[in-house]
């Protein structure tokens, strides 16, 4: 572009280049302009080029990088097709939701009021995002494992993605890869890294190279974060209706020897995996009986608003920011992201 001559000639050459990079290159470029706060420029280009605001189909793009230098818009880059997971199947994948609400008396775990609200929201949301949703409620630990293994052993060859959602009480556990554990209704914990590894490249060949997403609504421990003062306008105590509950249980170090250091190197690389946690490891995750958990309520809202235009990690940043502003006790979601490409949901 810099060799095209003047700034005006460079701009014209940019439009020509976009028009020759596939039918969706120009709409994608407009979308990127809006995502980077340059909506006025995108509107002007649409008007001048008489281009309808078509949704981007990133699979049609050839690998191309556009670099504009000078002025306040120093560098703009069009996402290459090889940098984006392709979701073309319909449905694009399976979504398994494990929703534990009622726990056995001898487990000393309370009923998770509000979890059904979370479950219903996520069922509707992921169906709208073109997933085949299956929900299982109130499972013991071994029953949860059987459902997870059953899903991992299915043939995903014709599908493009897989999602696992777990709504339950949680705890800290000793771990190598992914922290935390999830309780079955019998009070027995399952390490999250065990759940994730059912779906890795070694154990689930038909999902190799495909995104595997895990959303965990559970406590990571017992600590209650009181946060720190930012300014006098910090959020108030609790959300309206403030009947707050947590999904925490104590941390118990398991007996027996831990894996030796040389065993860690032999573990399969968790590529194409993203695990989204409702809270920081070791801390409480808050839930309200009437509206559900802070995390799921916010995740559902963000997906509704931004799933058509933003990639998943960017949306999870929005979730973290919104949840961190809630309540007297604080909570911040986070994720372990081992995706190799950008992930955009396919919307109906």
PDB file of N, CA and C in Angstrom, residues 9 18 46 49 59-60 92 95 115 140 147 182 193 204 223 238 279 283 311 322 332:
ATOM      1  N   UNK A   9      -4.407   7.698  -2.959  1.00  0.00           N
ATOM      2  CA  UNK A   9      -4.161   6.550  -3.826  1.00  0.00           C
ATOM      3  C   UNK A   9      -4.003   5.268  -3.006  1.00  0.00           C
ATOM      4  N   UNK A  18      -9.243  -5.196  -1.125  1.00  0.00           N
ATOM      5  CA  UNK A  18     -10.311  -5.863  -0.390  1.00  0.00           C
ATOM      6  C   UNK A  18     -11.311  -6.526  -1.337  1.00  0.00           C
ATOM      7  N   UNK A  46     -19.172   2.450   3.671  1.00  0.00           N
ATOM      8  CA  UNK A  46     -20.386   1.778   3.224  1.00  0.00           C
ATOM      9  C   UNK A  46     -21.193   2.661   2.274  1.00  0.00           C
ATOM     10  N   UNK A  49     -19.202   3.134  -1.067  1.00  0.00           N
ATOM     11  CA  UNK A  49     -19.025   1.920  -1.872  1.00  0.00           C
ATOM     12  C   UNK A  49     -20.333   1.164  -2.074  1.00  0.00           C
ATOM     13  N   UNK A  59     -14.533 -17.718   6.673  1.00  0.00           N
ATOM     14  CA  UNK A  59     -13.927 -18.825   5.934  1.00  0.00           C
ATOM     15  C   UNK A  59     -13.647 -18.495   4.485  1.00  0.00           C
ATOM     16  N   UNK A  60     -14.282 -17.406   3.937  1.00  0.00           N
ATOM     17  CA  UNK A  60     -14.077 -17.052   2.542  1.00  0.00           C
ATOM     18  C   UNK A  60     -12.821 -16.217   2.317  1.00  0.00           C
ATOM     19  N   UNK A  92     -23.577 -26.966  15.082  1.00  0.00           N
ATOM     20  CA  UNK A  92     -22.118 -26.909  14.988  1.00  0.00           C
ATOM     21  C   UNK A  92     -21.438 -27.796  16.028  1.00  0.00           C
ATOM     22  N   UNK A  95     -23.596 -29.617  23.153  1.00  0.00           N
ATOM     23  CA  UNK A  95     -23.433 -28.858  24.396  1.00  0.00           C
ATOM     24  C   UNK A  95     -24.058 -29.670  25.513  1.00  0.00           C
ATOM     25  N   UNK A 115     -29.907 -22.249  40.531  1.00  0.00           N
ATOM     26  CA  UNK A 115     -29.144 -22.925  39.482  1.00  0.00           C
ATOM     27  C   UNK A 115     -30.028 -23.289  38.292  1.00  0.00           C
ATOM     28  N   UNK A 140     -24.738 -37.859  40.650  1.00  0.00           N
ATOM     29  CA  UNK A 140     -23.618 -38.197  41.521  1.00  0.00           C
ATOM     30  C   UNK A 140     -22.324 -38.095  40.717  1.00  0.00           C
ATOM     31  N   UNK A 147     -21.516 -39.462  31.981  1.00  0.00           N
ATOM     32  CA  UNK A 147     -22.067 -38.561  30.963  1.00  0.00           C
ATOM     33  C   UNK A 147     -20.959 -37.873  30.171  1.00  0.00           C
ATOM     34  N   UNK A 182     -15.202 -30.177  41.016  1.00  0.00           N
ATOM     35  CA  UNK A 182     -16.652 -30.062  40.970  1.00  0.00           C
ATOM     36  C   UNK A 182     -17.252 -31.215  41.771  1.00  0.00           C
ATOM     37  N   UNK A 193      -9.472 -30.787  35.805  1.00  0.00           N
ATOM     38  CA  UNK A 193      -8.519 -31.224  34.787  1.00  0.00           C
ATOM     39  C   UNK A 193      -8.840 -32.642  34.291  1.00  0.00           C
ATOM     40  N   UNK A 204     -10.002 -37.994  22.686  1.00  0.00           N
ATOM     41  CA  UNK A 204     -11.167 -37.725  21.833  1.00  0.00           C
ATOM     42  C   UNK A 204     -10.677 -37.335  20.440  1.00  0.00           C
ATOM     43  N   UNK A 223     -12.414 -18.630  50.125  1.00  0.00           N
ATOM     44  CA  UNK A 223     -12.046 -17.250  50.426  1.00  0.00           C
ATOM     45  C   UNK A 223     -13.097 -16.277  49.904  1.00  0.00           C
ATOM     46  N   UNK A 238     -25.018  -5.298  47.769  1.00  0.00           N
ATOM     47  CA  UNK A 238     -25.480  -6.477  47.051  1.00  0.00           C
ATOM     48  C   UNK A 238     -26.472  -6.077  45.989  1.00  0.00           C
ATOM     49  N   UNK A 279     -15.019 -17.857  38.892  1.00  0.00           N
ATOM     50  CA  UNK A 279     -14.283 -17.095  39.899  1.00  0.00           C
ATOM     51  C   UNK A 279     -12.819 -17.498  39.901  1.00  0.00           C
ATOM     52  N   UNK A 283     -11.439 -18.813  45.505  1.00  0.00           N
ATOM     53  CA  UNK A 283     -12.420 -17.837  45.971  1.00  0.00           C
ATOM     54  C   UNK A 283     -13.855 -18.293  45.718  1.00  0.00           C
ATOM     55  N   UNK A 311     -15.184 -12.119  19.231  1.00  0.00           N
ATOM     56  CA  UNK A 311     -14.714 -13.468  19.509  1.00  0.00           C
ATOM     57  C   UNK A 311     -14.878 -13.771  20.994  1.00  0.00           C
ATOM     58  N   UNK A 322     -17.730  -6.918  34.088  1.00  0.00           N
ATOM     59  CA  UNK A 322     -19.061  -6.664  34.649  1.00  0.00           C
ATOM     60  C   UNK A 322     -19.245  -7.351  36.002  1.00  0.00           C
ATOM     61  N   UNK A 332     -14.320 -12.290  40.466  1.00  0.00           N
ATOM     62  CA  UNK A 332     -13.877 -12.026  39.104  1.00  0.00           C
ATOM     63  C   UNK A 332     -13.669 -13.332  38.356  1.00  0.00           C
TER      64      UNK A 332
END
